[in-house]
Tab-separated table of C-alpha atoms and ligand atoms in Angstrom:
chain	number	residue	atom	x	y	z
U	1	MET	CA	0.000	0.000	0.000
U	2	ALA	CA	1.416	3.312	-1.030
U	3	LEU	CA	0.497	6.971	-0.829
U	4	ILE	CA	0.593	8.377	-4.321
U	5	VAL	CA	0.036	11.884	-5.644
U	6	GLN	CA	-1.263	11.819	-9.219
U	7	LYS	CA	-1.245	15.010	-11.238
U	8	PHE	CA	-3.273	15.275	-14.444
U	9	GLY	CA	-2.572	18.116	-16.862
U	10	GLY	CA	-4.953	20.183	-18.956
U	11	THR	CA	-5.205	17.817	-21.942
U	12	SER	CA	-5.872	14.871	-19.611
U	13	VAL	CA	-8.931	16.676	-18.201
U	14	GLY	CA	-9.745	18.564	-21.418
U	15	THR	CA	-13.262	17.104	-21.836
U	16	VAL	CA	-15.887	15.492	-19.633
U	17	GLU	CA	-15.115	12.124	-21.293
U	18	ARG	CA	-11.477	12.482	-20.355
U	19	ILE	CA	-12.330	13.398	-16.796
U	20	GLU	CA	-14.392	10.173	-16.647
U	21	GLN	CA	-11.360	8.278	-17.965
U	22	VAL	CA	-9.159	9.856	-15.304
U	23	ALA	CA	-11.706	8.799	-12.679
U	24	GLU	CA	-11.497	5.211	-13.988
U	25	LYS	CA	-7.745	5.308	-13.707
U	26	VAL	CA	-7.776	6.709	-10.179
U	27	LYS	CA	-10.368	4.091	-9.168
U	28	LYS	CA	-8.120	1.317	-10.478
U	29	PHE	CA	-5.202	2.467	-8.326
U	30	ARG	CA	-7.413	2.827	-5.316
U	31	ASP	CA	-8.976	-0.608	-5.833
U	32	GLY	CA	-5.400	-1.881	-5.848
U	33	GLY	CA	-5.044	-0.583	-2.282
U	34	ASP	CA	-3.194	2.695	-2.755
U	35	ASP	CA	-4.134	5.958	-1.083
U	36	ILE	CA	-4.506	8.638	-3.740
U	37	ILE	CA	-4.328	12.404	-3.817
U	38	VAL	CA	-5.144	13.827	-7.230
U	39	VAL	CA	-4.013	17.239	-8.445
U	40	VAL	CA	-5.593	18.603	-11.605
U	41	SER	CA	-5.016	21.486	-13.985
U	42	ALA	CA	-7.755	23.465	-15.678
U	43	MET	CA	-9.307	21.986	-18.848
U	44	SER	CA	-6.877	22.591	-21.717
U	45	GLY	CA	-7.215	26.075	-23.155
U	46	GLU	CA	-9.220	27.331	-20.181
U	47	THR	CA	-6.434	29.315	-18.491
U	48	ASN	CA	-5.638	31.019	-21.801
U	49	ARG	CA	-9.313	31.762	-22.363
U	50	LEU	CA	-9.585	33.418	-18.957
U	51	ILE	CA	-6.437	35.482	-19.474
U	52	ASP	CA	-7.825	36.636	-22.850
U	53	LEU	CA	-11.005	37.784	-21.128
U	54	ALA	CA	-9.002	39.855	-18.672
U	55	LYS	CA	-6.986	41.379	-21.510
U	56	GLN	CA	-10.210	42.591	-23.092
U	57	ILE	CA	-10.702	44.743	-20.008
U	58	SER	CA	-7.117	45.825	-19.558
U	59	GLU	CA	-3.770	45.168	-21.264
U	60	GLN	CA	-2.189	44.952	-17.794
U	61	PRO	CA	-4.850	43.434	-15.541
U	62	VAL	CA	-4.335	43.894	-11.800
U	63	ALA	CA	-2.442	40.790	-10.710
U	64	ARG	CA	-4.574	40.096	-7.651
U	65	GLU	CA	-7.777	40.057	-9.677
U	66	LEU	CA	-6.175	38.010	-12.430
U	67	ASP	CA	-5.403	35.343	-9.817
U	68	VAL	CA	-8.977	35.417	-8.495
U	69	MET	CA	-10.114	34.705	-12.033
U	70	VAL	CA	-7.615	32.209	-13.455
U	71	SER	CA	-7.823	30.064	-10.340
U	72	THR	CA	-11.427	29.222	-11.302
U	73	GLY	CA	-10.253	26.929	-14.106
U	74	GLU	CA	-8.917	24.403	-11.633
U	75	GLN	CA	-11.925	24.792	-9.359
U	76	VAL	CA	-14.127	23.442	-12.149
U	77	THR	CA	-11.999	20.355	-12.828
U	78	ILE	CA	-11.600	19.312	-9.178
U	79	ALA	CA	-15.371	19.321	-8.724
U	80	LEU	CA	-16.017	17.412	-11.961
U	81	LEU	CA	-13.422	14.781	-11.094
U	82	ALA	CA	-14.768	14.365	-7.563
U	83	MET	CA	-18.284	13.892	-9.019
U	84	ALA	CA	-16.984	11.325	-11.498
U	85	LEU	CA	-15.294	9.392	-8.681
U	86	ILE	CA	-18.345	9.483	-6.422
U	87	LYS	CA	-20.495	8.273	-9.335
U	88	ARG	CA	-18.201	5.241	-9.463
U	89	GLY	CA	-18.638	4.537	-5.786
U	90	VAL	CA	-15.280	6.004	-4.820
U	91	PRO	CA	-15.547	8.349	-1.833
U	92	ALA	CA	-13.911	11.604	-2.900
U	93	VAL	CA	-13.699	15.218	-1.883
U	94	SER	CA	-12.343	18.255	-3.737
U	95	TYR	CA	-10.445	21.194	-2.248
U	96	THR	CA	-9.219	24.501	-3.591
U	97	GLY	CA	-5.748	25.685	-2.599
U	98	ASN	CA	-7.320	27.906	-0.001
U	99	GLN	CA	-9.321	25.048	1.529
U	100	VAL	CA	-6.259	22.817	1.911
U	101	ARG	CA	-4.340	25.844	2.928
U	102	ILE	CA	-1.520	25.901	0.505
U	103	LEU	CA	0.134	28.978	1.935
U	104	THR	CA	2.172	31.059	-0.521
U	105	ASP	CA	3.904	34.415	-0.558
U	106	ASN	CA	1.961	37.306	-2.062
U	107	ALA	CA	3.717	37.474	-5.439
U	108	HIS	CA	0.533	37.269	-7.521
U	109	THR	CA	0.771	35.243	-10.769
U	110	LYS	CA	4.127	33.767	-9.711
U	111	ALA	CA	3.714	32.955	-6.035
U	112	ARG	CA	5.925	30.505	-4.169
U	113	ILE	CA	4.602	27.869	-1.796
U	114	LEU	CA	5.684	28.476	1.808
U	115	GLN	CA	3.767	25.822	3.684
U	116	ILE	CA	1.090	23.190	3.265
U	117	ASP	CA	-1.315	22.188	5.992
U	118	ALA	CA	-1.441	18.418	5.552
U	119	GLN	CA	-3.847	17.634	8.379
U	120	ARG	CA	-7.133	17.977	6.587
U	121	ILE	CA	-5.937	15.817	3.705
U	122	GLN	CA	-4.571	13.230	6.112
U	123	ARG	CA	-7.922	13.008	7.867
U	124	ASP	CA	-9.696	12.420	4.568
U	125	ILE	CA	-7.186	9.792	3.506
U	126	LYS	CA	-7.635	8.002	6.819
U	127	ALA	CA	-11.377	8.063	6.254
U	128	GLY	CA	-10.807	6.330	2.919
U	129	ARG	CA	-11.455	9.266	0.630
U	130	VAL	CA	-9.628	10.208	-2.537
U	131	VAL	CA	-8.649	13.854	-2.170
U	132	VAL	CA	-8.777	16.015	-5.312
U	133	VAL	CA	-6.791	19.246	-5.054
U	134	ALA	CA	-6.762	22.224	-7.405
U	135	GLY	CA	-3.321	22.725	-8.924
U	136	PHE	CA	-1.659	26.049	-9.664
U	137	GLN	CA	-3.218	27.970	-6.746
U	138	GLY	CA	-2.679	28.889	-3.142
U	139	VAL	CA	-3.525	31.583	-0.685
U	140	ASP	CA	-1.371	34.230	0.976
U	141	GLU	CA	-1.254	35.092	4.651
U	142	LYS	CA	-4.062	37.592	4.253
U	143	GLY	CA	-6.343	35.180	2.441
U	144	ASN	CA	-5.783	36.488	-1.081
U	145	ILE	CA	-5.912	33.843	-3.802
U	146	THR	CA	-2.548	33.426	-5.535
U	147	THR	CA	-1.318	31.397	-8.518
U	148	LEU	CA	2.059	29.761	-9.048
U	149	GLY	CA	2.909	30.675	-12.625
U	150	ARG	CA	1.989	28.889	-15.864
U	151	GLY	CA	2.339	25.140	-15.613
U	152	GLY	CA	2.205	25.496	-11.839
U	153	SER	CA	0.070	22.424	-11.184
U	154	ASP	CA	3.204	20.286	-11.461
U	155	THR	CA	4.609	22.226	-8.534
U	156	THR	CA	1.401	21.751	-6.534
U	157	GLY	CA	1.679	18.003	-7.096
U	158	VAL	CA	5.284	17.828	-5.980
U	159	ALA	CA	4.732	20.116	-2.987
U	160	LEU	CA	1.814	18.001	-1.785
U	161	ALA	CA	3.863	14.836	-2.238
U	162	ALA	CA	6.666	16.395	-0.173
U	163	ALA	CA	4.332	17.656	2.570
U	164	LEU	CA	2.528	14.311	2.856
U	165	LYS	CA	5.692	12.243	2.421
U	166	ALA	CA	4.108	10.420	-0.491
U	167	ASP	CA	5.861	7.408	-1.970
U	168	GLU	CA	5.710	8.858	-5.481
U	169	CYS	CA	4.447	11.851	-7.397
U	170	GLN	CA	3.102	10.756	-10.768
U	171	ILE	CA	2.758	13.387	-13.464
U	172	TYR	CA	0.282	12.219	-16.128
U	173	THR	CA	0.580	14.006	-19.436
U	174	ASP	CA	0.282	13.556	-23.198
U	175	VAL	CA	3.686	11.903	-23.665
U	176	ASP	CA	4.703	8.532	-22.232
U	177	GLY	CA	7.893	9.745	-20.574
U	178	VAL	CA	11.082	11.720	-20.994
U	179	TYR	CA	12.959	11.013	-24.208
U	180	THR	CA	16.649	11.018	-25.116
U	181	THR	CA	15.782	13.924	-27.403
U	182	ASP	CA	12.765	15.329	-29.230
U	183	PRO	CA	11.264	12.410	-31.235
U	184	ARG	CA	10.102	14.910	-33.869
U	185	VAL	CA	13.761	15.568	-34.670
U	186	VAL	CA	15.173	12.098	-34.135
U	187	ALA	CA	12.770	9.270	-34.956
U	188	LYS	CA	15.059	6.875	-33.084
U	189	ALA	CA	14.769	8.786	-29.815
U	190	GLN	CA	14.046	6.474	-26.876
U	191	ARG	CA	12.045	6.802	-23.721
U	192	LEU	CA	14.329	6.854	-20.686
U	193	ASP	CA	13.443	4.497	-17.829
U	194	LYS	CA	15.251	6.748	-15.416
U	195	ILE	CA	16.887	10.148	-15.280
U	196	THR	CA	18.361	12.086	-12.357
U	197	PHE	CA	16.921	15.391	-11.121
U	198	GLU	CA	20.060	17.197	-12.199
U	199	GLU	CA	19.851	15.828	-15.723
U	200	MET	CA	16.140	16.554	-15.920
U	201	LEU	CA	16.761	20.158	-14.894
U	202	GLU	CA	19.300	20.570	-17.674
U	203	MET	CA	16.989	18.929	-20.187
U	204	ALA	CA	14.029	21.012	-19.022
U	205	SER	CA	15.881	24.314	-18.979
U	206	LEU	CA	17.069	23.543	-22.487
U	207	GLY	CA	13.607	23.204	-23.853
U	208	SER	CA	12.298	19.693	-23.188
U	209	LYS	CA	9.187	21.049	-21.573
U	210	VAL	CA	7.587	17.929	-20.163
U	211	LEU	CA	7.685	19.313	-16.629
U	212	GLN	CA	7.700	22.739	-15.077
U	213	ILE	CA	11.302	23.445	-14.055
U	214	ARG	CA	10.295	24.645	-10.611
U	215	ALA	CA	8.562	21.350	-9.947
U	216	VAL	CA	11.749	19.426	-10.766
U	217	GLU	CA	13.795	21.697	-8.502
U	218	PHE	CA	11.293	21.222	-5.726
U	219	ALA	CA	11.245	17.443	-6.162
U	220	GLY	CA	15.043	17.312	-6.089
U	221	LYS	CA	15.257	19.446	-2.983
U	222	TYR	CA	12.785	17.305	-1.052
U	223	SER	CA	13.771	13.983	-2.651
U	224	VAL	CA	10.286	13.299	-3.989
U	225	PRO	CA	10.425	10.481	-6.544
U	226	LEU	CA	8.748	11.820	-9.662
U	227	ARG	CA	7.387	9.784	-12.526
U	228	VAL	CA	6.221	11.086	-15.904
U	229	LEU	CA	3.554	8.877	-17.500
U	230	HIS	CA	1.044	8.928	-20.336
U	231	SER	CA	-2.479	9.645	-19.092
U	232	PHE	CA	-4.238	7.122	-21.292
U	233	GLN	CA	-1.615	4.571	-22.324
U	234	GLU	CA	-0.150	1.852	-20.144
U	235	GLY	CA	3.591	1.940	-19.521
U	236	PRO	CA	6.233	2.539	-16.878
U	237	GLY	CA	6.971	6.144	-17.903
U	238	THR	CA	10.201	7.786	-16.770
U	239	LEU	CA	11.301	7.879	-13.150
U	240	ILE	CA	13.194	10.980	-12.044
U	241	THR	CA	15.356	10.171	-9.042
U	242	LEU	CA	18.308	11.212	-6.939
U	243	ASP	CA	20.250	8.062	-7.319
U	244	GLU	CA	22.976	7.778	-9.928
U	245	GLU	CA	23.614	4.107	-10.107
U	246	GLU	CA	26.912	3.268	-11.765
U	247	SER	CA	26.546	0.377	-14.093
U	248	MET	CA	28.460	-0.766	-17.130
U	249	GLU	CA	25.423	-0.440	-19.352
U	250	GLN	CA	24.553	2.996	-18.071
U	251	PRO	CA	25.015	5.384	-20.986
U	252	ILE	CA	27.419	8.274	-20.435
U	253	ILE	CA	24.971	10.689	-21.994
U	254	SER	CA	21.308	10.586	-21.059
U	255	GLY	CA	20.023	12.994	-23.624
U	256	ILE	CA	20.581	15.643	-26.263
U	257	ALA	CA	18.831	18.927	-25.549
U	258	PHE	CA	18.548	21.869	-27.897
U	259	ASN	CA	17.220	25.345	-28.024
U	260	ARG	CA	16.525	27.799	-30.824
U	261	ASP	CA	15.641	30.650	-28.515
U	262	GLU	CA	19.001	32.337	-28.268
U	263	ALA	CA	20.801	35.058	-30.169
U	264	LYS	CA	24.474	35.989	-30.184
U	265	LEU	CA	26.060	39.419	-29.744
U	266	THR	CA	29.697	40.344	-30.242
U	267	ILE	CA	31.459	43.565	-29.365
U	268	ARG	CA	34.788	43.781	-31.193
U	269	GLY	CA	37.957	45.666	-30.359
U	270	VAL	CA	37.350	46.511	-26.717
U	271	PRO	CA	40.355	47.481	-24.554
U	272	ASP	CA	41.910	44.517	-22.755
U	273	THR	CA	41.839	46.089	-19.296
U	274	PRO	CA	40.416	45.113	-15.908
U	275	GLY	CA	36.706	45.767	-15.570
U	276	VAL	CA	35.803	45.331	-19.214
U	277	ALA	CA	33.465	42.374	-18.678
U	278	PHE	CA	31.678	44.357	-16.001
U	279	LYS	CA	31.422	47.453	-18.202
U	280	ILE	CA	29.779	45.363	-20.912
U	281	LEU	CA	27.577	43.033	-18.900
U	282	GLY	CA	26.661	45.493	-16.127
U	283	PRO	CA	24.395	47.604	-18.355
U	284	ILE	CA	23.051	44.443	-20.037
U	285	SER	CA	21.958	43.056	-16.703
U	286	ALA	CA	20.665	46.483	-15.634
U	287	ALA	CA	18.427	46.313	-18.714
U	288	ASN	CA	17.016	43.071	-17.257
U	289	VAL	CA	18.538	40.902	-19.963
U	290	GLU	CA	19.794	37.521	-18.865
U	291	VAL	CA	23.044	36.334	-20.400
U	292	ASP	CA	23.665	32.660	-21.056
U	293	MET	CA	27.011	31.778	-22.684
U	294	ILE	CA	30.006	34.119	-22.631
U	295	VAL	CA	33.288	33.986	-24.538
U	296	GLN	CA	36.130	36.478	-24.310
U	297	ASN	CA	38.936	36.057	-26.806
U	298	VAL	CA	42.647	36.263	-26.084
U	299	ALA	CA	43.818	39.811	-26.641
U	300	HIS	CA	46.002	41.030	-29.478
U	301	ASP	CA	47.002	44.698	-29.965
U	302	ASN	CA	45.720	45.223	-26.415
U	303	THR	CA	42.151	44.749	-27.572
U	304	THR	CA	39.820	41.809	-27.401
U	305	ASP	CA	36.444	40.566	-28.683
U	306	PHE	CA	33.648	39.716	-26.310
U	307	THR	CA	30.719	37.479	-27.297
U	308	PHE	CA	27.639	36.402	-25.386
U	309	THR	CA	24.192	34.942	-25.979
U	310	VAL	CA	20.803	36.153	-24.777
U	311	HIS	CA	17.214	35.025	-25.257
U	312	ARG	CA	15.986	35.961	-28.722
U	313	ASN	CA	13.198	38.068	-27.223
U	314	ASP	CA	15.845	40.236	-25.576
U	315	TYR	CA	17.992	40.550	-28.677
U	316	ASN	CA	16.914	43.998	-29.867
U	317	ASN	CA	17.072	45.424	-26.403
U	318	ALA	CA	20.552	43.969	-25.796
U	319	LEU	CA	21.787	45.150	-29.192
U	320	GLN	CA	20.764	48.705	-28.415
U	321	VAL	CA	22.438	48.663	-25.021
U	322	LEU	CA	25.578	47.158	-26.525
U	323	GLN	CA	25.778	49.808	-29.244
U	324	GLY	CA	25.682	52.452	-26.535
U	325	ILE	CA	28.473	50.718	-24.647
U	326	ALA	CA	30.560	50.350	-27.821
U	327	ALA	CA	30.342	54.076	-28.539
U	328	GLU	CA	31.338	54.870	-24.971
U	329	MET	CA	34.287	52.467	-24.950
U	330	GLY	CA	35.469	53.244	-28.427
U	331	ALA	CA	35.009	49.643	-29.491
U	332	ARG	CA	35.451	48.755	-33.149
U	333	GLU	CA	32.008	47.310	-33.879
U	334	VAL	CA	28.989	45.377	-32.645
U	335	ILE	CA	27.799	42.281	-34.511
U	336	GLY	CA	24.596	40.369	-33.881
U	337	ASP	CA	23.382	36.988	-35.060
U	338	THR	CA	19.937	35.506	-34.473
U	339	ASP	CA	20.414	32.451	-36.696
U	340	ILE	CA	22.045	30.343	-34.047
U	341	ALA	CA	21.042	27.330	-32.000
U	342	LYS	CA	22.392	25.711	-28.892
U	343	VAL	CA	22.870	21.956	-28.681
U	344	SER	CA	23.823	20.223	-25.445
U	345	ILE	CA	24.735	16.745	-24.373
U	346	VAL	CA	23.571	16.013	-20.832
U	347	GLY	CA	24.591	13.168	-18.545
U	348	VAL	CA	25.838	12.507	-15.025
U	349	GLY	CA	28.019	9.777	-16.577
U	350	MET	CA	30.296	12.586	-17.782
U	351	ARG	CA	31.657	12.972	-14.269
U	352	SER	CA	33.409	9.643	-14.432
U	353	HIS	CA	34.332	9.529	-18.102
U	354	ALA	CA	37.040	11.480	-19.867
U	355	GLY	CA	36.865	12.483	-23.505
U	356	VAL	CA	33.127	13.102	-23.683
U	357	ALA	CA	33.515	16.629	-25.069
U	358	SER	CA	35.997	15.563	-27.724
U	359	ARG	CA	33.657	12.805	-28.828
U	360	MET	CA	31.000	15.475	-29.259
U	361	PHE	CA	33.328	17.729	-31.269
U	362	GLU	CA	34.394	14.790	-33.432
U	363	ALA	CA	30.796	13.960	-34.301
U	364	LEU	CA	30.127	17.573	-35.293
U	365	ALA	CA	33.358	17.801	-37.256
U	366	LYS	CA	32.407	14.717	-39.266
U	367	GLU	CA	29.271	16.551	-40.382
U	368	ASN	CA	31.268	19.674	-41.131
U	369	ILE	CA	29.371	21.704	-38.558
U	370	ASN	CA	31.229	24.738	-37.292
U	371	ILE	CA	31.198	25.317	-33.528
U	372	GLN	CA	30.892	28.995	-32.632
U	373	MET	CA	30.898	28.812	-28.848
U	374	ILE	CA	31.393	26.123	-26.215
U	375	SER	CA	30.460	25.953	-22.570
U	376	THR	CA	30.704	23.102	-20.117
U	377	SER	CA	29.450	22.156	-16.693
U	378	GLU	CA	29.925	18.993	-14.673
U	379	ILE	CA	27.106	17.183	-16.447
U	380	LYS	CA	26.667	19.140	-19.686
U	381	VAL	CA	28.559	20.305	-22.764
U	382	SER	CA	26.847	22.939	-24.902
U	383	VAL	CA	27.786	24.323	-28.278
U	384	VAL	CA	26.405	27.154	-30.344
U	385	ILE	CA	26.096	26.412	-34.046
U	386	GLU	CA	24.405	27.871	-37.090
U	387	GLU	CA	20.678	27.238	-36.753
U	388	LYS	CA	20.295	25.513	-40.098
U	389	TYR	CA	22.507	22.647	-38.896
U	390	LEU	CA	20.573	22.077	-35.690
U	391	GLU	CA	18.675	18.941	-36.665
U	392	LEU	CA	21.704	17.404	-38.344
U	393	ALA	CA	23.767	18.059	-35.217
U	394	VAL	CA	21.178	16.529	-32.879
U	395	ARG	CA	20.906	13.410	-35.041
U	396	ALA	CA	24.681	13.037	-35.336
U	397	LEU	CA	25.143	13.342	-31.573
U	398	HIS	CA	22.273	10.981	-30.839
U	399	THR	CA	24.019	8.349	-32.954
U	400	ALA	CA	27.548	9.130	-31.723
U	401	PHE	CA	26.519	8.635	-28.100
U	402	GLU	CA	24.674	5.402	-28.910
U	403	LEU	CA	21.246	6.674	-27.969
U	404	ASP	CA	19.465	5.472	-31.124
U	405	ALA	CA	16.707	2.948	-30.503
U	406	PRO	CA	17.212	-0.483	-32.054
U	407	ALA	CA	15.380	-0.826	-35.377
U	408	GLY	CA	11.601	-1.181	-35.000
U	409	ASN	CA	11.603	0.267	-31.500
U	410	THR	CA	10.986	3.912	-32.186
U	411	ALA	CA	8.557	6.412	-30.767
U	412	GLU	CA	6.104	6.222	-33.677
M	501	LIG	N1	-3.796	25.836	-15.676
M	501	LIG	C1	-2.513	26.410	-15.455
M	501	LIG	C2	-1.840	26.739	-16.782
M	501	LIG	O1	-2.414	26.525	-17.829
M	501	LIG	C3	-1.629	25.558	-14.609
M	501	LIG	C4	-1.245	24.215	-15.192
M	501	LIG	O2	-1.812	23.772	-16.177
M	501	LIG	O3	-0.332	23.605	-14.655
M	501	LIG	O4	-0.740	27.239	-16.793
M	502	LIG	MG1	1.339	21.520	-17.785
């Protein structure tokens, strides 16, 4: 007998039929003897619909009122699911974030969970009820309704699992697990049985958006075993864990992540003197632009070139700031490039294996792909390349690191 938190996303509760299917699934687990807490999102599209309504009143709706409104999406699905369970003879009760008392700070539309009162839920569980909790929402100290940011129901699920010391937090979604890379790019991508929190964070922050990043951070911090599963297909899904078992068969690289959202800026011919990096990146950060990769070249003629990447949405803003800096510093020129992509290999196996980066560079060299920038961390090597080679690079690396599924065993 286990205590399991099951979170169902918007597409899994997108219609009444699907909510009935979710109820069937929950009933099956409960009939098997498990205690279940269910967290649900709003029906797919509902949160966007509500935000659109608010925007018809005001381009910048008051955040407190926006939270009062968007939190209703989840209130509808918890009630429907509880009804569907009760109809099937399963005792169930639904609660909003406020009713549980999921206490958050008062940062409306991006609140953080501070504390969860587990008592009420524990009483219901003891009494044999399935507890259905609204995702994405909480309440601040003063009783104002708050929300946790888009995709926040994942975080609700993990936080409840942590507070109740659940055996597992299962995230049901429209994919059957976490893949070695995007199956739309590499048909031979494989579902991973297991991945560590650290790896998942790198994969998620690089654009594999199966899970909200904050939820993965939270799960790692509180050691909540997380499992990503398909809502309506059978299968083991992908387990996200702390443990990094060392085995001979364990691949060195767990996945290839990529990201087309960055742009590159170079300021050429800046003086090679102390404080230059600060003079360049200080104003960039003051303009609220986050910098990702940075490269400073070796100086010649007492000047150097300085290159960095930013999110593509920030490109124009950063370019303007940089042109101002260049004029001030007497730099030679500013060059920008939005046709770039970042490709990363991710794996905790890198820690104990030498030569992983060179194997990556070899695979790219064989395809004649030029590397523009490189950055490394303990479990990741990233390169910036020309965007048009992105898919070729991902496929080449997937093969080079032996991640391709055996023939006939692909995602499709
Ligand atoms: N309904 C919210 C959203 O669409 C929260 C969630 O789905 O996790 O962002
Ligand atoms: Mg989601």
